[in-house]
Coordinates of C-alpha atoms and ligand atoms in Angstrom, one line a residue:
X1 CA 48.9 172.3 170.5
X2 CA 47.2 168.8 171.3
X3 CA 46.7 166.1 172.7
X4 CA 46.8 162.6 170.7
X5 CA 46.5 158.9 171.6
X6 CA 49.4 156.3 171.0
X7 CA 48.2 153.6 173.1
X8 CA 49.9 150.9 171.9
X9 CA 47.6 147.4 171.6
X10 CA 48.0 144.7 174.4
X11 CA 50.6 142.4 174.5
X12 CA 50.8 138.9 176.1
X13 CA 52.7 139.0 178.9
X14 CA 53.6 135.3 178.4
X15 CA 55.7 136.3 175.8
X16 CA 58.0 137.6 178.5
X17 CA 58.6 133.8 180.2
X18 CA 61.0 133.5 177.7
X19 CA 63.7 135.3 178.9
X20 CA 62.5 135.5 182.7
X21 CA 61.5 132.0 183.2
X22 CA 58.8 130.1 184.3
X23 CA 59.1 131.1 188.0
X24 CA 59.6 134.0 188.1
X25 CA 57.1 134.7 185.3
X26 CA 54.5 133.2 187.5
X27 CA 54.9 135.5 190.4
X28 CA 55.2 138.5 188.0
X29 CA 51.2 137.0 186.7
X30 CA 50.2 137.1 190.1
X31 CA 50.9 140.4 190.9
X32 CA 49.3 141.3 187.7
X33 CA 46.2 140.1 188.3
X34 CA 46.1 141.8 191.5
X35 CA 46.7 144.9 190.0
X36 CA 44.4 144.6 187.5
X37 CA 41.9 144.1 190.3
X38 CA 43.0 147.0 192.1
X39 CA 43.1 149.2 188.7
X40 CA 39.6 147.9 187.8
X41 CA 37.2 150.8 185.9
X42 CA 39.8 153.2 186.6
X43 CA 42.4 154.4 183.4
X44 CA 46.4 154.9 183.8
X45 CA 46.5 158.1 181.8
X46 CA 50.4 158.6 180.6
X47 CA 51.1 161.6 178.6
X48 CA 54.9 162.1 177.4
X49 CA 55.7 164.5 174.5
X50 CA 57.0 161.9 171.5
X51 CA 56.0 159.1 170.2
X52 CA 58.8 157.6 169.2
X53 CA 62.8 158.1 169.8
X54 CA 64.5 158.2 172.9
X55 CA 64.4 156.2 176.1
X56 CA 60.9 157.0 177.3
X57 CA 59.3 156.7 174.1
X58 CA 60.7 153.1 174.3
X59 CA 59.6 152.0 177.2
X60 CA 55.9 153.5 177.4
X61 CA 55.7 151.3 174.9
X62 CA 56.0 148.3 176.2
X63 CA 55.1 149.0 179.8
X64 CA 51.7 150.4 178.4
X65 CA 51.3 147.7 175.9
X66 CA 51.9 145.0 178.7
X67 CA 49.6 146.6 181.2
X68 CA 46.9 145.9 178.8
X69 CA 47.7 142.2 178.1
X70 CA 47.4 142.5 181.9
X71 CA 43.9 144.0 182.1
X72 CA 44.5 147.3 182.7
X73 CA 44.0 150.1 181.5
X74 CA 47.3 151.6 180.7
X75 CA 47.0 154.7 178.6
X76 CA 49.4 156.9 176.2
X77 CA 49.0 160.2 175.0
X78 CA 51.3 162.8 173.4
X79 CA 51.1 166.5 173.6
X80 CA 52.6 168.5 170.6
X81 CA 53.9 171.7 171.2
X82 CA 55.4 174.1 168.9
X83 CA 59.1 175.0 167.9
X84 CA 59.0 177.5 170.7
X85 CA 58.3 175.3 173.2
X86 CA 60.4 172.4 172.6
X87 CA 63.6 175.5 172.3
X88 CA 61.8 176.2 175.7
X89 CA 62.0 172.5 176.9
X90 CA 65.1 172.0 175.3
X91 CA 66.4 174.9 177.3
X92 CA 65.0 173.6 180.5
X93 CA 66.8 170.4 179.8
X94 CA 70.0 172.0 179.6
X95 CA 69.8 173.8 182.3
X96 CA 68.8 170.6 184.4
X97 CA 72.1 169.0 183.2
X98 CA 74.4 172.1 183.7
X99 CA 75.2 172.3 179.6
X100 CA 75.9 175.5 178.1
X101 CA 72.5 176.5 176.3
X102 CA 71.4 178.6 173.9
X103 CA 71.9 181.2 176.4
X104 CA 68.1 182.3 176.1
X105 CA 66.1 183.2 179.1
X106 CA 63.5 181.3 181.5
X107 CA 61.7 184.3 182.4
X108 CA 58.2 185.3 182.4
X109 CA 57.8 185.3 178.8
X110 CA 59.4 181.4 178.4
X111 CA 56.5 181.0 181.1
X112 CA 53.6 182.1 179.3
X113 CA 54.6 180.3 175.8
X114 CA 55.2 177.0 177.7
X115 CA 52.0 176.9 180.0
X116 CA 49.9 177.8 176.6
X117 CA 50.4 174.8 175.2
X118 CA 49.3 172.3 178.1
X119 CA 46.3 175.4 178.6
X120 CA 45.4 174.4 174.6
X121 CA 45.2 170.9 175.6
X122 CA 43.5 171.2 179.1
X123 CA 39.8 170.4 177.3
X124 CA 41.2 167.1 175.4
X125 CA 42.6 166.3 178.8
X126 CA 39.0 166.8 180.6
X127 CA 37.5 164.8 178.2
X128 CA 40.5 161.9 178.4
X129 CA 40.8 161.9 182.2
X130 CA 37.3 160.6 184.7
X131 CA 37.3 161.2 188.4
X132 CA 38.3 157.6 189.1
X133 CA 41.5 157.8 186.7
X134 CA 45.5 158.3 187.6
X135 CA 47.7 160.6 185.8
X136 CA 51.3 160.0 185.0
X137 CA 53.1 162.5 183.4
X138 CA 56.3 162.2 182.3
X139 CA 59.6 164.1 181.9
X140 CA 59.7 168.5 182.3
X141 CA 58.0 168.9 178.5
X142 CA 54.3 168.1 179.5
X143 CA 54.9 169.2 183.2
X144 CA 52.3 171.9 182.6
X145 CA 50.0 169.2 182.8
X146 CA 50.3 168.4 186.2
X147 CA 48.3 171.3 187.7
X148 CA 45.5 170.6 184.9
X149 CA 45.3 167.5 185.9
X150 CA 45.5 168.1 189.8
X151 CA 42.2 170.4 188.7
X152 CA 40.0 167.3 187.5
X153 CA 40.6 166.0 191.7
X154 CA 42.6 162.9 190.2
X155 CA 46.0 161.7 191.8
X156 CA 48.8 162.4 189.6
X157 CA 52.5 161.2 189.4
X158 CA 55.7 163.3 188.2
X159 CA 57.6 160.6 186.3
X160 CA 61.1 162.4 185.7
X161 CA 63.6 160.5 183.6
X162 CA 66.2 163.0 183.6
X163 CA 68.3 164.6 186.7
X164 CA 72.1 164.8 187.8
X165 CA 73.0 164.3 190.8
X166 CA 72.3 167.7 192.7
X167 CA 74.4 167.3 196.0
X168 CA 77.3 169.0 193.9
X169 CA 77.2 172.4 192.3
X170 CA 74.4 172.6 189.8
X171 CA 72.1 175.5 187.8
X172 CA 69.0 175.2 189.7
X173 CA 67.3 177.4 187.1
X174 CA 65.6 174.7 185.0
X175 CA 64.5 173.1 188.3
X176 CA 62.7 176.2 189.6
X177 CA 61.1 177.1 186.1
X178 CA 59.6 173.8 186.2
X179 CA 58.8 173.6 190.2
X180 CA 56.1 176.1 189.6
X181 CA 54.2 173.3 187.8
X182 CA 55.1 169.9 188.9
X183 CA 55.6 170.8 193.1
X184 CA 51.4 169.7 193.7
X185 CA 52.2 166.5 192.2
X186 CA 51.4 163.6 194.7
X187 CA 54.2 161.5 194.0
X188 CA 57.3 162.6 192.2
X189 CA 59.0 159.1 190.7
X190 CA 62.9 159.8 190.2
X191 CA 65.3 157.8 188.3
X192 CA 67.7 158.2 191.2
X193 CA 67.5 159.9 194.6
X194 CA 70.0 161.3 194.2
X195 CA 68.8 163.7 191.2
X196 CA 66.0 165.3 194.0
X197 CA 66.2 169.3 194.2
X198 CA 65.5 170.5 197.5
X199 CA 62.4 171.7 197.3
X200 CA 61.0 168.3 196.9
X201 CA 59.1 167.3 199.5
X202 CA 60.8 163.7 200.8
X203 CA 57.2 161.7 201.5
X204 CA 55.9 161.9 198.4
X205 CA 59.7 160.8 196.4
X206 CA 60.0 157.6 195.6
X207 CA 62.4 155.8 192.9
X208 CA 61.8 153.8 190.2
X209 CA 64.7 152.3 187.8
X210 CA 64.3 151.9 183.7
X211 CA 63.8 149.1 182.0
X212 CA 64.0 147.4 178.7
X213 CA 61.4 144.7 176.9
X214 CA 63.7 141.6 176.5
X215 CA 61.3 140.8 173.9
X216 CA 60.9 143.5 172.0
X217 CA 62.1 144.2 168.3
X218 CA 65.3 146.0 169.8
X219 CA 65.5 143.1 171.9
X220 CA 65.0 139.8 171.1
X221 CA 67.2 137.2 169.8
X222 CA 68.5 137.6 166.4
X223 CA 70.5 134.7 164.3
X224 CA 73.8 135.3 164.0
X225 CA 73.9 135.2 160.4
X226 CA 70.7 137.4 160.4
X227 CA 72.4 140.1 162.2
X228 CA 75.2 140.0 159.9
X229 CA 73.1 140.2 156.5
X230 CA 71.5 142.7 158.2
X231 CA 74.1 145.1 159.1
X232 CA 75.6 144.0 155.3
X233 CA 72.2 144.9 154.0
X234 CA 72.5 148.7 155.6
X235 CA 76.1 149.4 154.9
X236 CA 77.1 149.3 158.5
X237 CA 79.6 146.4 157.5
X238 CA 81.5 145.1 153.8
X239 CA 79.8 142.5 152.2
X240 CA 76.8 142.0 150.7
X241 CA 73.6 140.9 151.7
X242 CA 71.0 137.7 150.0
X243 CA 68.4 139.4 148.2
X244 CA 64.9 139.7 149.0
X245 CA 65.8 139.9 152.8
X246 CA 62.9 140.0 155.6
X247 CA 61.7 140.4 158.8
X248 CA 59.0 139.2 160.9
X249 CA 57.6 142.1 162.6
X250 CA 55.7 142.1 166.0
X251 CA 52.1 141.3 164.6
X252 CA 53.7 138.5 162.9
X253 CA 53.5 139.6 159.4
X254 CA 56.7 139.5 157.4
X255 CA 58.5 143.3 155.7
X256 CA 60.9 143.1 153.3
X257 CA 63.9 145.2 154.6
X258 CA 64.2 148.2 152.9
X259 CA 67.5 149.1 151.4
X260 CA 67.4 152.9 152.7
X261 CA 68.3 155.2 150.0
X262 CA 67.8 158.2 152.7
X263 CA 70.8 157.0 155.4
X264 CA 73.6 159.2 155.8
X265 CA 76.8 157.9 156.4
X266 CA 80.8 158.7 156.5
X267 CA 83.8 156.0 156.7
X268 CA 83.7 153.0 154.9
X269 CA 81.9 149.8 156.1
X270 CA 83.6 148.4 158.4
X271 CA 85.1 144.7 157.4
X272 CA 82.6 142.0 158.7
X273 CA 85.1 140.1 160.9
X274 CA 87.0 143.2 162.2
X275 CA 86.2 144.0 166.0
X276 CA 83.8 146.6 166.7
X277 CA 83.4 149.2 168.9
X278 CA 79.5 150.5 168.7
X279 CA 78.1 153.8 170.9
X280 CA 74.6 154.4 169.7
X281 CA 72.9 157.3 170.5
X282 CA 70.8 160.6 170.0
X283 CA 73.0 163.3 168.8
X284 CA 72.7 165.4 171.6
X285 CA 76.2 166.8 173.1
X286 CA 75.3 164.6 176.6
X287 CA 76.4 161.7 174.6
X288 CA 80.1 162.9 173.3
X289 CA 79.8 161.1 170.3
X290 CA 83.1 163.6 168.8
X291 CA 84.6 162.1 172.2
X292 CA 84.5 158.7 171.6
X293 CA 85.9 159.3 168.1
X294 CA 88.7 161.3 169.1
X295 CA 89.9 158.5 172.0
X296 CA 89.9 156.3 169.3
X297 CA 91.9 158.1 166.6
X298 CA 94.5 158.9 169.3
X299 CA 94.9 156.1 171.0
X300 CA 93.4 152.9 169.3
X301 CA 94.9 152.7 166.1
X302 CA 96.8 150.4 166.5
X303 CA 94.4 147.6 167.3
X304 CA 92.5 146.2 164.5
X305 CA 89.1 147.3 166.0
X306 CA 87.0 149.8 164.2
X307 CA 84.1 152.0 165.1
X308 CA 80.8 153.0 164.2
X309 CA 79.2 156.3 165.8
X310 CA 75.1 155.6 165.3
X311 CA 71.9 157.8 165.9
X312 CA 69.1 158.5 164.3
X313 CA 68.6 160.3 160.5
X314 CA 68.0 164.0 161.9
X315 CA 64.3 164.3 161.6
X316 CA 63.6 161.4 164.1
X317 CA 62.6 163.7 167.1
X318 CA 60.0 165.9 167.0
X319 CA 61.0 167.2 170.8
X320 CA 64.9 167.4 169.8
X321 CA 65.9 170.7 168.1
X322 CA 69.6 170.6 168.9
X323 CA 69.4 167.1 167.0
X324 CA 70.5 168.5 163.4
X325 CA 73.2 170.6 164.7
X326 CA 74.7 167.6 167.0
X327 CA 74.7 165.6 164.2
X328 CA 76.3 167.9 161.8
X329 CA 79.1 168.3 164.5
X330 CA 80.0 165.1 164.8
X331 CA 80.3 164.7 161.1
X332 CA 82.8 168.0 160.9
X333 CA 85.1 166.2 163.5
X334 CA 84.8 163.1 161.5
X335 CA 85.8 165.3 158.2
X336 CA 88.9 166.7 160.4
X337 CA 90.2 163.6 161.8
X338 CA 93.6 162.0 160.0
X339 CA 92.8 159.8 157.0
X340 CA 94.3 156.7 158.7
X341 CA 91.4 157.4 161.5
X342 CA 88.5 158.3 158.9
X343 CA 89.2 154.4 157.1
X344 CA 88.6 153.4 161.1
X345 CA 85.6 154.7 162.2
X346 CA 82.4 154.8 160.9
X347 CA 78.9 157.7 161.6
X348 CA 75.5 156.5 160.6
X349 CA 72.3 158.2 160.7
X350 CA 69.7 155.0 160.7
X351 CA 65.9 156.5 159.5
X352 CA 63.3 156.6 161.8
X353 CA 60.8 156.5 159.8
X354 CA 59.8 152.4 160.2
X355 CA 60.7 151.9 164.0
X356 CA 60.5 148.3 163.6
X357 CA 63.1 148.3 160.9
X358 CA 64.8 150.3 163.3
X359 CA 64.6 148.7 166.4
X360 CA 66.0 145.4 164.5
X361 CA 69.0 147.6 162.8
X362 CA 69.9 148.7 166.6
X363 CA 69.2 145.2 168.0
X364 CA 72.3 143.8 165.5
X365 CA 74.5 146.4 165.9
X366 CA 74.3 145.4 169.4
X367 CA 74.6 142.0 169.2
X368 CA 77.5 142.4 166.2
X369 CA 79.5 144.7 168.7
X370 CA 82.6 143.7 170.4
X371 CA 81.8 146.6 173.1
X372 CA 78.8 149.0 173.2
X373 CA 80.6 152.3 174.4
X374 CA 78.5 155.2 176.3
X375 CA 81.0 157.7 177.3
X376 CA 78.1 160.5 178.5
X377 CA 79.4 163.4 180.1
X378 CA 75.8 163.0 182.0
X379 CA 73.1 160.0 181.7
X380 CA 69.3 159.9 183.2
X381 CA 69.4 156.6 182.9
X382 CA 71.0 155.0 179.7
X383 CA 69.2 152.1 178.2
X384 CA 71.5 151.0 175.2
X385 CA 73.7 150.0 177.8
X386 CA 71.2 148.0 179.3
X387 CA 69.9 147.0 176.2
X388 CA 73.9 145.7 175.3
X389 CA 74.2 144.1 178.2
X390 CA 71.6 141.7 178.2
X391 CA 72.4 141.0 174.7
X392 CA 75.7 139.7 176.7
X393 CA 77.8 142.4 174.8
X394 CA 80.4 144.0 176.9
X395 CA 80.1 147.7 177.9
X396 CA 82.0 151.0 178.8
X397 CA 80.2 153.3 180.4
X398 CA 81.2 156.9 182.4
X399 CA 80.8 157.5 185.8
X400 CA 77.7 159.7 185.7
X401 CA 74.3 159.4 186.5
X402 CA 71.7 156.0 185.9
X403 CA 75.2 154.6 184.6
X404 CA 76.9 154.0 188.0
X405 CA 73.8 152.1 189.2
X406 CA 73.8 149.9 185.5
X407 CA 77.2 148.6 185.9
X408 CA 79.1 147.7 188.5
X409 CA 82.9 148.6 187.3
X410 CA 84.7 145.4 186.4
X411 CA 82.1 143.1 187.3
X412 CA 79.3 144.0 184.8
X413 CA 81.0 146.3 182.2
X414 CA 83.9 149.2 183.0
X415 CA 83.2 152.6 184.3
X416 CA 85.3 155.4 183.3
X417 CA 85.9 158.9 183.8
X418 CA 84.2 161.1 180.5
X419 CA 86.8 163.0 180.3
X420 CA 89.5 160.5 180.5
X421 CA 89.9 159.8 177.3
X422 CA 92.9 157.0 177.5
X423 CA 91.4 155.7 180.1
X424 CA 88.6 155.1 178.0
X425 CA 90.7 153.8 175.6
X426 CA 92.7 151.4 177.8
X427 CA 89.2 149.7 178.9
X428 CA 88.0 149.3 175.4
X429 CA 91.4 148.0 174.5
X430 CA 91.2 145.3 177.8
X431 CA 88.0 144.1 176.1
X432 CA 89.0 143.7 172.5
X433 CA 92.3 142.4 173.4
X434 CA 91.1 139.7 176.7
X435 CA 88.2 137.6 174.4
X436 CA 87.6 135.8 177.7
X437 CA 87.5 138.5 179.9
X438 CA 84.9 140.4 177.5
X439 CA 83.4 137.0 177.7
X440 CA 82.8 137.3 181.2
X441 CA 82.1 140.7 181.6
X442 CA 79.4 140.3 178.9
X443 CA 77.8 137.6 180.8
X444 CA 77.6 138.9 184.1
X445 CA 76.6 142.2 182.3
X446 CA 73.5 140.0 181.0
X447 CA 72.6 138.6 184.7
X448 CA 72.4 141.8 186.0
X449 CA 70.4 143.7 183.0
X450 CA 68.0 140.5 183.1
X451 CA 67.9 140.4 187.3
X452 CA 67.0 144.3 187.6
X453 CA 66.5 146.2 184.1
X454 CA 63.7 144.0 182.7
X455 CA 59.9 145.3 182.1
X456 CA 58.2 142.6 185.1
X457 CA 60.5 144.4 187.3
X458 CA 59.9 147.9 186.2
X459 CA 56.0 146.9 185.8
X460 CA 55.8 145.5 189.1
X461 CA 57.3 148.6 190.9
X462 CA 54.5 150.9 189.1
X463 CA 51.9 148.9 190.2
X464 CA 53.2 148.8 193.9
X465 CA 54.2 152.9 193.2
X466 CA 50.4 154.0 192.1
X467 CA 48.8 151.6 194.2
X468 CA 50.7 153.9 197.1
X469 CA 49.6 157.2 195.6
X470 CA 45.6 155.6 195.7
X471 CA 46.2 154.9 199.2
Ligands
LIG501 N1 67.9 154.7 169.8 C1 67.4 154.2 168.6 N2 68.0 154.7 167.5 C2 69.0 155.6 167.5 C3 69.5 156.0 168.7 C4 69.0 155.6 169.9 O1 66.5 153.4 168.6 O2 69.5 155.9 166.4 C5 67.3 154.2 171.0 C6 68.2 153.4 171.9 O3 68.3 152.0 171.4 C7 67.6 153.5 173.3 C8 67.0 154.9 173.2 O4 66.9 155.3 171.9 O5 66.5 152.6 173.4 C9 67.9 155.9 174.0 O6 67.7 155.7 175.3 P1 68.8 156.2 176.4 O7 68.3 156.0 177.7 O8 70.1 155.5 176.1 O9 69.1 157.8 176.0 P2 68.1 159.0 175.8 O10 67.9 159.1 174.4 O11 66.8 158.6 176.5 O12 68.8 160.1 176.4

């Protein structure tokens, strides 16, 4: 196993003004600089498990990267286990979110494997960590860290991104596999607190919400045309794009936009002006992508919508083994659906292997959309919705988990059962048939994302969070 560095390189936080104003961006500088005083000769020491894909990938790096344009000394560092251990993590997760596993054991033996490979790191993590530093560890993969790091005498924090809500029936055996490591944490930092097992002692839980980078690749505005030559460009709609199209990435430079040869794809583009419904996710069974496409088959024909199901070509996550299989799922329910549904909807696997590309592919799918649709059966948290919303694009969600907190049912998007499929459909079909209604919705989604899902909000809450655990 080890232990690398991904710290990402400072960014100004000016940039952020844009989108927050100049008020508000003032009091966010303030509070910076006091942090940075308080954080002065000491490191933030984050350790995840991937660099790249997924909700906490994204937002280490910009909470990390702004830190530093802040003065402090925000770190990141992965740990890389082996396939046994992320079918070990992967199982944990499962269990966590009550799905129906692999059906493999947590015992003794899952124990050993696991703890190895934060025990093959514990010497990189001596030499990363001094006695003035703070630990954050994030999420149940590198939880094995926790006691290492309690060992050097520094304070560390549990950062859990995951959870369900556990005041209704739940398996509590990927909670108690992991309790052995993270319980000596000093603070635990849920998502919701609702999602806190028992065992938990209630001083040191605090919550903390997600956030998204308003100006980040995935983020930040796009011209309209742009996003449709884009889109063109990748096959996601008809038409073609100008030739020798490019991007300005975040250092500035400009990248041609590659044409990928490698992206997978079933349905036809869809046509540029037809209305589109977008769920973009990780193929992971959480996310029902074989749902969505079956509520629309049945019941939404008969609008002139279409739909495209996106996540990432296979490889794109190194701690995801159920990825491949997911994927290959939703593309046999695809295959089986009627021919009138197959012209309608639309699967694309974008590559991972240029995140920047990426982030701007995702970034004008979202803008493009009519809705963004996130029908999870169960959500941590749920950032494309957030990153929809403050796009302004209108969103369906299901009543589980970080989404309830997101959206405020018919105010800021639409909540629905996950297993209700027509109700699903009858919300998707308010919004593409009501254009000022999604209008609204869209816009209030966009206040709310921008008032309490944006990184000077989230950044701000760390500081005042670890400042608390130094106390
Ligand atoms: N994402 C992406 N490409 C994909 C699928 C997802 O960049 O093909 C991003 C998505 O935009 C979001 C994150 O991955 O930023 C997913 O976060 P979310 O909280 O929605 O779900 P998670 O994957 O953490 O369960």
């Amino acid at each position: 196993s080890r232990l690398y560095d991904v710290t990402p390189p400072a960014r100004d936080p000016r940039l952020l003004e844009q989108s927050i104003g100049a008020e508000r961006y003032a009091a966010f500088a303030a509070a910076g600089r006091d942090a940075a005083e308080r954080f002065a000769g000491r490191k933030i020491v984050n350790i995840n498990s991937t660099p790249a894909g997924g909700g906490v990938a994204e937002m280490l790096e910009s909470l990390v990267s702004y830190a530093r344009g802040l003065d402090i000394d925000a770190q990141w560092h992965v740990i890389e286990g082996d396939e046994r251990f992320f079918e070990i993590t992967k199982r944990i997760h499962n269990h966590i979110y009550g799905l129906p596993g692999d059906d493999g054991p947590l015992g003794e033996a899952e124990h050993a494997d696991y703890f190895a490979v934060h025990q093959g790191v514990q010497a990189r993590l001596a030499e990363i960590v001094g006695p003035d530093d703070i630990v954050v560890v994030h999420d149940p993969q590198p939880a094995g860290l926790v006691p290492l790091a309690k060992q050097l005498g520094v304070p560390v924090l549990w950062r859990c991104h995951i959870g369900v809500d556990v005041s209704t029936p739940h398996d509590v055996e990927g909670w108690e596999f992991i309790r052995r490591y993270v319980e000596p944490a000093d603070t635990y930092l849920l998502t919701r607190v609702e999602y806190a097992p028992d065992w938990m002692e209630r001083g040191r839980l605090r919550t903390l919400r997600s956030s998204i980078d308003p100006m980040a690749p995935k983020n930040r505005p796009l011209e309209p045309q742009f996003v449709r030559d884009v889109l063109a460009h990748y096959g996601l709609i008809a038409g073609s794009a100008p030739a020798g199209l490019t991007f300005t990435r975040k250092d500035g430079s400009t990248s041609p936009i590659a044409r990928r040869a490698d992206i997978l794809q079933a349905g036809p583009p869809a046509p540029a002006d037809a209305p589109l419904v977008v769920q973009i996710s990780r193929w992971d069974r959480m996310k029902d992508m074989p749902g969505v496409a079956r509520a629309f088959a049945d019941h939404l024909l008969d609008t002139d919508a279409h739909l495209a199901l996106v996540g990432p070509a296979i490889s794109g996550y190194a701690d995801d083994p159920e990825g491949a299989e997911q994927m290959l799922e939703a593309m046999s329910a695809w295959r089986a659906l009627p021919g009138a549904a197959r012209e309608r909807i639309h699967l694309a696997c974008i590559p991972m292997t240029d995140l920047e590309e990426n982030a701007l592919v995702i970034n004008a799918l979202q803008r493009h959309a009519a809705v963004i649709t996130q029908k999870s059966i169960s959500e941590g948290f749920g950032l494309t919705v957030v990153e929809a919303m403050l796009k302004g694009t209108p969103v369906v969600g299901s009543t589980v988990g970080g989404l309830l907190e997101q959206i405020v049912d018919a105010e800021s998007g639409l909540l629905v059962e996950a297993s209700d499929l027509a109700g699903f459909a009858d919300a998707l079909r308010r919004l593409l048939t009501d254009a000022d209604y999604a209008a609204k919705i869209g816009d209030a989604g966009r206040e709310r994302a921008l008032d309490l899902f944006t990184a000077d909000r989230h950044l701000a809450r760390y500081g005042k969070l670890i400042g608390e655990t130094l106390a």
